[in-house]
Coordinates of C-alpha atoms and ligand atoms in Angstrom, one line a residue:
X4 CA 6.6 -11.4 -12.6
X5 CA 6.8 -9.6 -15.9
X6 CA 9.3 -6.5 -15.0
X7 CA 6.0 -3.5 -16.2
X8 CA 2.8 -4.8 -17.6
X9 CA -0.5 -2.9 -17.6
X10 CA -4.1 -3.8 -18.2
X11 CA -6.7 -3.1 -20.8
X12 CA -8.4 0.6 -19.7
X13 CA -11.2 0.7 -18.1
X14 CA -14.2 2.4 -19.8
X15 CA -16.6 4.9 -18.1
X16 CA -20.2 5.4 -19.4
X17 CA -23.1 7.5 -18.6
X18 CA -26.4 6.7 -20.0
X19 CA -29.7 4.3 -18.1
X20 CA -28.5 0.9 -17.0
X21 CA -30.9 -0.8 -19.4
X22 CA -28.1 0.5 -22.3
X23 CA -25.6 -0.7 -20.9
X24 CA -24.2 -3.8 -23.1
X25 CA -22.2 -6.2 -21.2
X26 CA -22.8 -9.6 -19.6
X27 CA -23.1 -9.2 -15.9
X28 CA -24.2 -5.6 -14.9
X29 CA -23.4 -5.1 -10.7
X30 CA -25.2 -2.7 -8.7
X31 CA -24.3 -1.9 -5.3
X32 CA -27.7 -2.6 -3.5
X33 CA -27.5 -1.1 0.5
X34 CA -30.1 -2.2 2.9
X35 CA -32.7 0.4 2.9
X36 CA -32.8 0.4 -0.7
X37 CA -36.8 0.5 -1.4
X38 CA -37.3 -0.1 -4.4
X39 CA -33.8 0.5 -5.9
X40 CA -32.3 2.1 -8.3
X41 CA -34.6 3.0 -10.9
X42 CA -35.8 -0.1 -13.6
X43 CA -33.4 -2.6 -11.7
X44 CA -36.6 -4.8 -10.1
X45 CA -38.4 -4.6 -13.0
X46 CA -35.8 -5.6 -15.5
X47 CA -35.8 -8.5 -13.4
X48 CA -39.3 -9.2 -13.1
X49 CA -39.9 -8.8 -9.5
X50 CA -37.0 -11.4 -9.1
X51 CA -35.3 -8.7 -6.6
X52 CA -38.2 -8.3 -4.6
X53 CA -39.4 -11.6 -4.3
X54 CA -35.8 -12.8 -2.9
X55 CA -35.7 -9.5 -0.8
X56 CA -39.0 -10.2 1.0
X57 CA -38.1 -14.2 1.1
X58 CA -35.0 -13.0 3.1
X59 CA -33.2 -15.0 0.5
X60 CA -31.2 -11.5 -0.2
X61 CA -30.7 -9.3 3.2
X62 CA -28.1 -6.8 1.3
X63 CA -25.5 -7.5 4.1
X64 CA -22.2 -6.2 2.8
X65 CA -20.7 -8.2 0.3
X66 CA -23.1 -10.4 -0.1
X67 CA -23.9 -11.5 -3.8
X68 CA -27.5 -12.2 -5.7
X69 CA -27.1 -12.7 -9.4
X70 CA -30.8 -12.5 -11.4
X71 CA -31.5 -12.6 -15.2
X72 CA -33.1 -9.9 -17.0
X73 CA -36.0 -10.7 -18.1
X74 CA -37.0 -7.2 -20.1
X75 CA -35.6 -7.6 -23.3
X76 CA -35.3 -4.1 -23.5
X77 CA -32.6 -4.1 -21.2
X78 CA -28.5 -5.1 -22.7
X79 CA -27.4 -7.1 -20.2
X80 CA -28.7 -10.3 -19.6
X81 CA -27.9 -10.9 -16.1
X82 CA -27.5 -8.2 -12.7
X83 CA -25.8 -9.1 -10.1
X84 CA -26.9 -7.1 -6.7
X85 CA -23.7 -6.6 -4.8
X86 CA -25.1 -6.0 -0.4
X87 CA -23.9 -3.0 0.6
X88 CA -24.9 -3.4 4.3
X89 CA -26.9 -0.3 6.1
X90 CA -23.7 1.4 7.8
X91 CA -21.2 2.7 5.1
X92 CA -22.1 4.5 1.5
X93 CA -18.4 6.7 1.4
X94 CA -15.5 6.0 -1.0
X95 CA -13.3 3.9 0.9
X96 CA -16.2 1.5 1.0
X97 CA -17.2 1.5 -2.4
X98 CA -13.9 0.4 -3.2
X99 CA -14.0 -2.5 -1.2
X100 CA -17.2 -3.0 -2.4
X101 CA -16.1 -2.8 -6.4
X102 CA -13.4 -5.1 -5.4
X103 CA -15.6 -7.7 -3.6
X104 CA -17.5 -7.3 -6.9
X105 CA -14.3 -8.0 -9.4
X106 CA -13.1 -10.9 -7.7
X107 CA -16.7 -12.6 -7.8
X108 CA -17.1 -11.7 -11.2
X109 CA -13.4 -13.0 -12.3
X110 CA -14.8 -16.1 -10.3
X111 CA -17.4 -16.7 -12.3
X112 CA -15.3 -16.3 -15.4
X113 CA -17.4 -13.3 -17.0
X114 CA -15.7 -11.4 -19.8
X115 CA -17.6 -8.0 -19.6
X116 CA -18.8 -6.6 -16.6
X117 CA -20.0 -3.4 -15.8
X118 CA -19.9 -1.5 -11.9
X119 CA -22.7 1.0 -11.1
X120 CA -21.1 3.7 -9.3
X121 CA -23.3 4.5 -6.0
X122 CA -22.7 6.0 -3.2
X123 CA -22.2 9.1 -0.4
X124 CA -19.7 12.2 -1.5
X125 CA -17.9 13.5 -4.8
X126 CA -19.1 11.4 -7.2
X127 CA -15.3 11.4 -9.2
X128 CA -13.7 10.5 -6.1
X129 CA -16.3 7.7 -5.7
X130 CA -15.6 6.6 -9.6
X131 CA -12.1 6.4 -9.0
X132 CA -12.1 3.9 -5.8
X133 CA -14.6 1.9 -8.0
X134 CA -11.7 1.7 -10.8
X135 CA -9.2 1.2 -7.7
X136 CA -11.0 -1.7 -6.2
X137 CA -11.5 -3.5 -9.7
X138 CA -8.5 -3.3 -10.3
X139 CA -7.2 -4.6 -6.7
X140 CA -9.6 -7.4 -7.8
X141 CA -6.9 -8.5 -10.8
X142 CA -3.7 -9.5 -8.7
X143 CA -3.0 -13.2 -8.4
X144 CA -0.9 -14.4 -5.8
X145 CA -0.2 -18.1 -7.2
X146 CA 2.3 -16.7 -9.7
X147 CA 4.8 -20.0 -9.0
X148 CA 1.7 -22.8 -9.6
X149 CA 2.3 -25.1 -12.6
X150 CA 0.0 -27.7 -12.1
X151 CA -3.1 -25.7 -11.3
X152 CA -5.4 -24.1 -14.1
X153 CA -4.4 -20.6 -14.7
X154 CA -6.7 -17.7 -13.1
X155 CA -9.5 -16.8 -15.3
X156 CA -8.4 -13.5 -16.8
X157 CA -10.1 -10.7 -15.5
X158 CA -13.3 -9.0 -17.4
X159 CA -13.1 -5.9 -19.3
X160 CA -14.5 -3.2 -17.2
X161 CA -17.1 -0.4 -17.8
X162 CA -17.8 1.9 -14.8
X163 CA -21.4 3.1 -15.2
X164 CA -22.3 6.9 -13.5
X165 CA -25.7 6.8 -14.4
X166 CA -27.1 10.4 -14.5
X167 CA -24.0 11.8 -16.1
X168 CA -24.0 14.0 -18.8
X169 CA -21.1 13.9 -21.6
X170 CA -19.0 17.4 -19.3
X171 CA -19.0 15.2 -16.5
X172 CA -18.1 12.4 -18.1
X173 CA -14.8 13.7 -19.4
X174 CA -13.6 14.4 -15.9
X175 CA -15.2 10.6 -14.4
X176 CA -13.2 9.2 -16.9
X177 CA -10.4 11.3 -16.0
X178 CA -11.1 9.4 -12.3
X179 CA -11.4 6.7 -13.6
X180 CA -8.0 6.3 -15.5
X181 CA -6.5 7.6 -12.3
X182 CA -7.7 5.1 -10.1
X183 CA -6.6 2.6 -13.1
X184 CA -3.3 3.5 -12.3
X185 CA -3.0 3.6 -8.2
X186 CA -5.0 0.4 -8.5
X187 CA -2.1 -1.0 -11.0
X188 CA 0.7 0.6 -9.1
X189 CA -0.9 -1.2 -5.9
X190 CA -1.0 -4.6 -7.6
X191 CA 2.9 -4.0 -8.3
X192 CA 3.7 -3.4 -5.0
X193 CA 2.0 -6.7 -4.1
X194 CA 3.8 -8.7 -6.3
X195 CA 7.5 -7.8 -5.1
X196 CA 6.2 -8.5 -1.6
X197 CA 5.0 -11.7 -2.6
X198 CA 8.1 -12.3 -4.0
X199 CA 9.8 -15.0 -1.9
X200 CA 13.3 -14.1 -0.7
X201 CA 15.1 -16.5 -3.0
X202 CA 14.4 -14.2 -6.3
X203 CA 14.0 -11.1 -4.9
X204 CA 17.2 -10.6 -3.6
X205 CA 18.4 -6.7 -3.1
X206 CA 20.1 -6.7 -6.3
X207 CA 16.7 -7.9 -7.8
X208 CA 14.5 -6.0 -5.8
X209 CA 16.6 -3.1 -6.7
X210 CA 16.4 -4.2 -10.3
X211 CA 13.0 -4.5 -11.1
X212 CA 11.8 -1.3 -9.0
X213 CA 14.1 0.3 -11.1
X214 CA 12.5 -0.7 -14.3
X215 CA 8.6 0.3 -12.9
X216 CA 9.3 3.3 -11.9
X217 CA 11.9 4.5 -14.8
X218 CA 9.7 3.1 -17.2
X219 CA 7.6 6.1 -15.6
X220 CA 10.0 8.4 -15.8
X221 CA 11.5 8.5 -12.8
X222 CA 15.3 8.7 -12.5
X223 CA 16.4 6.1 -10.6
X224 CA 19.6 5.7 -8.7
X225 CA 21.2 2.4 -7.3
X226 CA 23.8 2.7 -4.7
X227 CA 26.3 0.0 -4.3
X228 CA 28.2 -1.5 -1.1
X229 CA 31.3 0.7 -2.2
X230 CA 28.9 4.0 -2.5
X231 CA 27.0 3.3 0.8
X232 CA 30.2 2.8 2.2
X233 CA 32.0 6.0 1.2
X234 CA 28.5 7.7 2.2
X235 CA 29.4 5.9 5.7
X236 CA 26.0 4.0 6.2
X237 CA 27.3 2.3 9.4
X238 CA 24.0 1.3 10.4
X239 CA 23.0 -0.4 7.0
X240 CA 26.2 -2.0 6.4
X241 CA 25.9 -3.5 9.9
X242 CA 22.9 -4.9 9.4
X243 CA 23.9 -6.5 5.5
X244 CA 27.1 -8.1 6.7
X245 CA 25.1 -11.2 7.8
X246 CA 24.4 -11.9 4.0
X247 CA 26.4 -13.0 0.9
X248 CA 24.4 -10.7 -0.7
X249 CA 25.5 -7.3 -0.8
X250 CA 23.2 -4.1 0.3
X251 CA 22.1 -1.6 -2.2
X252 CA 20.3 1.7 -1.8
X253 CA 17.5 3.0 -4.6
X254 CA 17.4 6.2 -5.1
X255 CA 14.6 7.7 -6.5
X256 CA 14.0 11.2 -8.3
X257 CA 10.8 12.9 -9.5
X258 CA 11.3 16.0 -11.0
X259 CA 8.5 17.8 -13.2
X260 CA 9.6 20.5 -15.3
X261 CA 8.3 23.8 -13.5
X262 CA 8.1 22.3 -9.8
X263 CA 8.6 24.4 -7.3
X264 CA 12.2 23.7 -5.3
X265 CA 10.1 23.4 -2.6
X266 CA 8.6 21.4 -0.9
X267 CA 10.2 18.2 -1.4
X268 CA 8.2 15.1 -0.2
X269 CA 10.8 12.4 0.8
X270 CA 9.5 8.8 1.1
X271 CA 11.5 6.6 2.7
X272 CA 10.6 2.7 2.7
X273 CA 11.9 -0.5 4.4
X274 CA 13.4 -3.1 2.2
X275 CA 14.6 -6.2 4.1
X276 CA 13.8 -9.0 1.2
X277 CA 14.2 -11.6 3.8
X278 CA 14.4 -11.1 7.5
X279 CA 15.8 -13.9 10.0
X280 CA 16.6 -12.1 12.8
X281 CA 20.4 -12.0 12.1
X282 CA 22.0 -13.5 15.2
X283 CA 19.2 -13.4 17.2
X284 CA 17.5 -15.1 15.0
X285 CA 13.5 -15.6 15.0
X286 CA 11.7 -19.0 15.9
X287 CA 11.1 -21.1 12.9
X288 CA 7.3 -20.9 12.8
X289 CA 6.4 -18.0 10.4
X290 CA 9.5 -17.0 9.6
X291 CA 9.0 -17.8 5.8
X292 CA 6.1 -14.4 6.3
X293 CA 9.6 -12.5 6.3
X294 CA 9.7 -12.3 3.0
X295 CA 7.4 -9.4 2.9
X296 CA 9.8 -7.4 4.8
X297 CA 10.9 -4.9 1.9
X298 CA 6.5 -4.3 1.6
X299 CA 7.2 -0.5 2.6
X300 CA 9.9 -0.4 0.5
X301 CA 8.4 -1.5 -2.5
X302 CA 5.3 0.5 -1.1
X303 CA 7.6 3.7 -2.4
X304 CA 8.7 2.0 -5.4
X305 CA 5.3 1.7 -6.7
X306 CA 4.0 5.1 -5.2
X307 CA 6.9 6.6 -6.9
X308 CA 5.6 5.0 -10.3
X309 CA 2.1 6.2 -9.5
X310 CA 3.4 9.9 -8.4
X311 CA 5.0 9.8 -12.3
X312 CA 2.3 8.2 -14.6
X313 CA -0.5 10.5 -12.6
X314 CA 1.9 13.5 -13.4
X315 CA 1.7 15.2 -9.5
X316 CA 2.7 18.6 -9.4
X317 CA 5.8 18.8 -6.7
X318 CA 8.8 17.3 -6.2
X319 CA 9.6 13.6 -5.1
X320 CA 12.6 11.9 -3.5
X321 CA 12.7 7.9 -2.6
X322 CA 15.1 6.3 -0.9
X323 CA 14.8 2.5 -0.1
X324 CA 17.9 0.9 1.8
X325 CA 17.8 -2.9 1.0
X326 CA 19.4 -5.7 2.5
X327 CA 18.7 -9.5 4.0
X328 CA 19.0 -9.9 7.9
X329 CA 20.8 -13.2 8.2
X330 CA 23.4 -14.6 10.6
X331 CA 26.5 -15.4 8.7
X332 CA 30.0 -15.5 9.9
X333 CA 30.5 -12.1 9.3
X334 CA 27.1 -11.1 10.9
X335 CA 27.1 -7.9 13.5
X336 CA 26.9 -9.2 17.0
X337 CA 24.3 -7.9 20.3
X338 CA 26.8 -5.3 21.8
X339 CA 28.1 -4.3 18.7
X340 CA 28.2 -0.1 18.0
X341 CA 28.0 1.1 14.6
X342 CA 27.9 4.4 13.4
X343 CA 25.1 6.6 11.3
X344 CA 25.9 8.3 8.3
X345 CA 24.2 11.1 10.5
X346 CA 27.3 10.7 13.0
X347 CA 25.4 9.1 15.9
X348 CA 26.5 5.8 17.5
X349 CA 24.1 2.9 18.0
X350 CA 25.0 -0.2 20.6
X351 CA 23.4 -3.1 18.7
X352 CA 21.1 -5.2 21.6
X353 CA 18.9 -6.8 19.2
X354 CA 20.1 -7.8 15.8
X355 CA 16.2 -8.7 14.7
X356 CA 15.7 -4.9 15.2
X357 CA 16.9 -4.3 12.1
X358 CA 14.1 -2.5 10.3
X359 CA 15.1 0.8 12.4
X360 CA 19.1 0.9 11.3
X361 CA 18.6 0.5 7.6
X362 CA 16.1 3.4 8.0
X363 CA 18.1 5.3 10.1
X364 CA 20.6 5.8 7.4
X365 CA 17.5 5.7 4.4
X366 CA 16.0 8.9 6.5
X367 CA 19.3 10.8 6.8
X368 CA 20.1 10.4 3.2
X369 CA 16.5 11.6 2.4
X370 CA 17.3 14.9 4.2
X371 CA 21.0 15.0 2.5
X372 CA 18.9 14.9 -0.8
X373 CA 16.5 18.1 -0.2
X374 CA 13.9 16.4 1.0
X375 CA 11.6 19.0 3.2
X376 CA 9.0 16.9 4.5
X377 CA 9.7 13.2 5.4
X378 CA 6.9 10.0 5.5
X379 CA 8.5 6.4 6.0
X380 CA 7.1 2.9 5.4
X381 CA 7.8 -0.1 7.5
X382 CA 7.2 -3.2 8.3
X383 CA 8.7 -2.5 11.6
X384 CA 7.5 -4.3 15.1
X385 CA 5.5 -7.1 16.1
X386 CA 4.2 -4.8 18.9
X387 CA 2.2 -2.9 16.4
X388 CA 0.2 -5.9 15.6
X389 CA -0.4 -6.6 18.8
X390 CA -1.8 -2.7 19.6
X391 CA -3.9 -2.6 16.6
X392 CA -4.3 -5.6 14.8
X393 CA -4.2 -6.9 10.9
X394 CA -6.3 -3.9 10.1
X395 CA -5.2 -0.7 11.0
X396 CA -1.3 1.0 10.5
X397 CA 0.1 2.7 13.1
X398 CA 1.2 6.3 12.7
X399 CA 4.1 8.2 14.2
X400 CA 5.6 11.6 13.7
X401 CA 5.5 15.3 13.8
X402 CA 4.4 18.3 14.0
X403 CA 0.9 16.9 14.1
X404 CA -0.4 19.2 11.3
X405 CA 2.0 17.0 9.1
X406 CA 0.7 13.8 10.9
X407 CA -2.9 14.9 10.8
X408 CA -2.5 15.4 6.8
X409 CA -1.3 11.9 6.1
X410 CA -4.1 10.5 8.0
X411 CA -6.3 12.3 6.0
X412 CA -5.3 11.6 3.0
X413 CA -4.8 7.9 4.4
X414 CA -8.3 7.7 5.0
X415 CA -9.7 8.7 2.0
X416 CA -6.8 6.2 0.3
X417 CA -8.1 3.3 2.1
X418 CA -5.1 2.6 4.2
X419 CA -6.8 3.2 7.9
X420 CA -3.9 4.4 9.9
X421 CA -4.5 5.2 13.7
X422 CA -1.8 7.7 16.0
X423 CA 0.3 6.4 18.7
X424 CA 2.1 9.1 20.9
X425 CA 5.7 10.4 20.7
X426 CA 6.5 11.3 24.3
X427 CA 9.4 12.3 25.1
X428 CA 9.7 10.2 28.0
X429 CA 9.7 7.1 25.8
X430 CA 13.5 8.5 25.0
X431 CA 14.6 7.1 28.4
X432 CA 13.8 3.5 27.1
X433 CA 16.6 3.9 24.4
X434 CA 19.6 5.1 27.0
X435 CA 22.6 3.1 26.2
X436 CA 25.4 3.1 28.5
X437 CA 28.3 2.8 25.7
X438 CA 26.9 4.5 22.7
X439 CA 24.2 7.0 21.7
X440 CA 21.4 4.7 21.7
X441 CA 20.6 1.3 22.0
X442 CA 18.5 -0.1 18.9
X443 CA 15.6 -1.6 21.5
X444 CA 14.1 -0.1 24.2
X445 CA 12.1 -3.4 26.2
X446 CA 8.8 -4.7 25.7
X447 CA 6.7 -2.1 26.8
X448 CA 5.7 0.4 23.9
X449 CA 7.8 -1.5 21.2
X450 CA 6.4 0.4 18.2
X451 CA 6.7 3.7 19.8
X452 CA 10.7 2.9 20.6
X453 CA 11.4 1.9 17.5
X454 CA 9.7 5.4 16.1
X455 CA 11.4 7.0 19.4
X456 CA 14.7 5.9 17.0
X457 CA 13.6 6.7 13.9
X458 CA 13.1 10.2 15.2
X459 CA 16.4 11.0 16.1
X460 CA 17.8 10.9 12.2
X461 CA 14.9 12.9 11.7
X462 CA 16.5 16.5 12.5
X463 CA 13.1 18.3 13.3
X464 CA 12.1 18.1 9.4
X465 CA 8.2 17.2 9.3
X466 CA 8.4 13.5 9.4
X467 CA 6.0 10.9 9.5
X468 CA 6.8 7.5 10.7
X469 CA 3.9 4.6 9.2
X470 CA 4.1 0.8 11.0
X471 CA 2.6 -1.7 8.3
X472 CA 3.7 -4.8 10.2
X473 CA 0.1 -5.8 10.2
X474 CA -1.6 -4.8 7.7
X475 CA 0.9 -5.4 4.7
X476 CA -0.4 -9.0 4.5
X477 CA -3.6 -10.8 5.1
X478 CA -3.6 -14.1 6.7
X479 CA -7.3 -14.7 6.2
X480 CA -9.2 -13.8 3.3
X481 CA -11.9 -11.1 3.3
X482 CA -15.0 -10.8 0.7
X483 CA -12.8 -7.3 -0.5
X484 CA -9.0 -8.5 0.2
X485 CA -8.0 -11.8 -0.2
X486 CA -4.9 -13.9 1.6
X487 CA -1.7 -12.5 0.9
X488 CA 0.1 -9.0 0.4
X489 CA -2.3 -6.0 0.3
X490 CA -0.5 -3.2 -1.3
X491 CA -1.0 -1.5 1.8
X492 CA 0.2 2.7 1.8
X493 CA 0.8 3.1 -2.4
X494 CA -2.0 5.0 -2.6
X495 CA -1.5 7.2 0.4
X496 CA 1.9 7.6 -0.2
X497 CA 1.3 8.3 -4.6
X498 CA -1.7 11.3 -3.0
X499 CA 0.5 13.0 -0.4
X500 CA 2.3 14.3 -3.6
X501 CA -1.4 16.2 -4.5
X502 CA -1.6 17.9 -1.3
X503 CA -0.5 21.4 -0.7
X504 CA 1.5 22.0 2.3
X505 CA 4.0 23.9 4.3
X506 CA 6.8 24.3 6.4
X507 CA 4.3 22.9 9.3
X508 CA 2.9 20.4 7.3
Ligands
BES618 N1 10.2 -7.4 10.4 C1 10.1 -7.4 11.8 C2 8.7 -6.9 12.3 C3 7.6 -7.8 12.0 C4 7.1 -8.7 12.9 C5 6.9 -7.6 10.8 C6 6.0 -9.5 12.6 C7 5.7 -8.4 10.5 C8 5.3 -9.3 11.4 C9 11.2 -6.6 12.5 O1 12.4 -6.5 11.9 C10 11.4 -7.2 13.9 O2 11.9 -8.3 13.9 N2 11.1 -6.5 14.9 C11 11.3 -7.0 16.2 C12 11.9 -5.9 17.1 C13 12.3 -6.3 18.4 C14 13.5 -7.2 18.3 C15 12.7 -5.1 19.3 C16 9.9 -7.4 16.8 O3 8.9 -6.7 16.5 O4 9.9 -8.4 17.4
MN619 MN1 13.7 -8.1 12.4
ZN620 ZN1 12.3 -6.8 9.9

């Protein structure tokens, strides 16, 4: 992985589709679409409509009908219909839509390809997930292949708007750029997670976010053992002395000139780069998929890039502890207590619930730095798979006006995020009879014990806990997302820091 690389721009146009000069043209083409957007059918010579009618094209989503233009007053030679299904016309599916679109046309090794822009709501926002989802459309997951041809490169882009005059255009290219970058900053994040264990160690994890996100201009911090340890990061320190490799902590420091001092968003991400389980170590099947256990860390890594190059207007605080989980000699034990930097006492009864210490400490530390309103990123139970699947987060926190903002902004991200509750009966389930808490509460309600934890290094600040255990990787591929690490909460996170909000969220 090249340490910061970035990717031709991608040009948006206005004008008729016929003038548009590049080799495969796609237009998003929804169910109920009689006749189409204007001149498409007929640039085709009734080629659209004859495989409509034959059934041969049903515009389910995703699905893909490539015709040659036959009007020679039309640029491009070919269009390519992308289905865009009868149900769904707003952002978040355009972008799967455009993404579906730039891995079909990377497939088919096209050079310059061009994206109509339709659909429902603000037609910048809708520009932007187009350049989001193209972009997603570039990462490449085979990075450690020799022996297999490289991937075809990826086409120059143009994103068409096509009634849009040259006022509107400055701010849809505007969009576009933007999404350029999330898009990019996404991709980033993939790669560390892909990243197997054996490279990106903490050192290196801490190395190379370092370089993406001071190459934006982010001041960037790395904490080592001695440092954590004079800080008194029990937890984390607990949870590294398994490993040969020693723990760091990255610190991260947005600061644009004129900010207000408050508020301060504090992002705090998981960053296990391999987890075994420690002690109680994990069954062998699957446990390689650990090596995407730092995916919310580097999920703030890359959001703190994005927050930089997009220039967001308030102030922004990281903080990623990273460590491996393994079971060495010196590894903490079940029974074990360790101490917070926060001062409270933890008896360790499951060392593979190890997600919830380093974070304990990573939260804390947030606060110690100023930061006023608190969202974290982890790749934290199994449990949450298991309540909501490979699709949706979960989300934790409060108040719920702080809660109810990230899922907002979640949603129009991409990232679908659903709430589980915080009761405070679900406290009971972390009673420990030596210590303050225990570090597992049972099977019942795992992901809401492990946020039951989180919570108390939280200290009432607005805080929002995000479970990404299932969606941070695909194991099957989808038309819009294929196998492997999704870049799953960049884009929320790098958009929280656009929002206006309070002391109540
Ligand atoms: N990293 C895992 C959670 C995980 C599981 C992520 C599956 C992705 C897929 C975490 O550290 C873990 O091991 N959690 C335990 C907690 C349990 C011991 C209380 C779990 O979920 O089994
Ligand atoms: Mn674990
Ligand atoms: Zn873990």
């Amino acid at each position: 992985m090249s340490l910061v690389s970035s990717s031709a721009p991608i040009v948006c146009t206005g004008g008729p589709l016929s003038a548009i000069d590049t080799d495969l043209l796609i237009v998003p083409w929804f169910e109920d679409d009689v006749p189409g957007p204007v001149g498409v059918d007929g640039a085709s010579g009734g080629e659209i409509a004859r495989a409509l009618s034959a059934r041969e094209f049903q515009a389910k989503p995703y699905e893909l009908l490539v015709v040659p233009v036959s009007d020679r007053s039309w640029r491009a030679p070919r269009v390519a219909l992308i289905g865009g299904g009868a149900a769904e016309r707003g952002s978040a599916f355009v972008r799967k839509l455009a993404t579906a679109a730039g891995l079909a046309a990377r497939q088919k090794r096209v050079v310059r390809a061009a994206f109509a822009v339709r659909g429902t709501g603000d037609i910048q926002e809708l520009a932007q997930a187009v350049a989001e989802g193209l972009t997603l459309a570039e990462f490449y997951a085979g990075s450690y292949k020799t022996t297999d041809p490289p991937p075809a490169p990826s086409p120059t882009w143009t994103v068409v708007v096509s009634d849009a005059n040259d006022q509107a255009l400055a701010s849809l290219s505007a969009a576009v750029a933007r999404g350029r970058i999330l898009g990019e900053c996404s991709n980033m994040a993939r790669e560390l997670a892909n990243e197997p264990g054996n490279t990106l160690t903490p050192r290196e994890f801490a190395k190379r976010t370092a370089a993406l996100a001071s190459d934006a201009g982010v001041k960037v911090d790395i904490l080592d053992e001695t440092r954590i340890e004079q800080l008194g990061m029990g937890l984390l320190l607990g949870v590294a002395r398994g490993s040969v490799e020693p723990p760091r902590v990255i610190v991260f420091r947005y600061d644009p000139p004129g900010a207000p001092d408050t508020p301060v968003l504090g992002l705090v991400g998981k960053g296990i780069t391999f987890d075994t389980g420690g002690i109680s170590i994990k069954p062998a099947e699957k446990m390689e998929q650990m090596k995407d256990d730092m995916a919310g860390g580097a999920a703030v890594a890359c959001a703190m890039r994005a927050i930089a190059l997009l220039k967001a207007p308030m102030r922004v605080i990281g903080v990623v502890p990273t460590t491996e989980n393994m079971p060495g000699g010196r590894a903490m034990k079940p029974g074990d207590v360790l101490k917070s930097a926060a001062g409270k006492t933890v008896e360790v009864i499951n060392t593979d619930a190890e997600g919830r210490l380093v974070l304990g400490d990573g939260l804390w530390y947030a606060r110690q730095l100023g930061a006023t309103h608190l969202v974290d990123v982890a790749t934290l139970t199994g449990a949450v798979v298991v309540a909501l699947g490979k699709i949706t987060s979960g989300i934790f926190g409060a108040p719920d006006a702080w809660v109810d903002r990230v899922r907002r902004v979640a949603d129009r991200a991409g990232d679908r995020m659903w709430p589980l509750p915080l009761f405070d009966e679900y406290r009971d389930q972390i009673k420990s009879d030596i210590a303050d808490m225990m570090n597992t509460g049972g099977r019942a309600a795992g992901s809401i014990t492990a946020a039951m934890f989180l919570k108390e290094f939280v200290d009432g600040v607005p805080w929002v806990h995000l479970d990404i255990a299932g969606t941070a990787w695909a194991d099957e591929a989808k038309p819009y997302l294929p196998k492997g690490p999704s870049g799953v909460a960049v884009r929320t996170l790098a958009n929280l820091a656009f929002e206006r909000f309070d002391a109540k969220g």
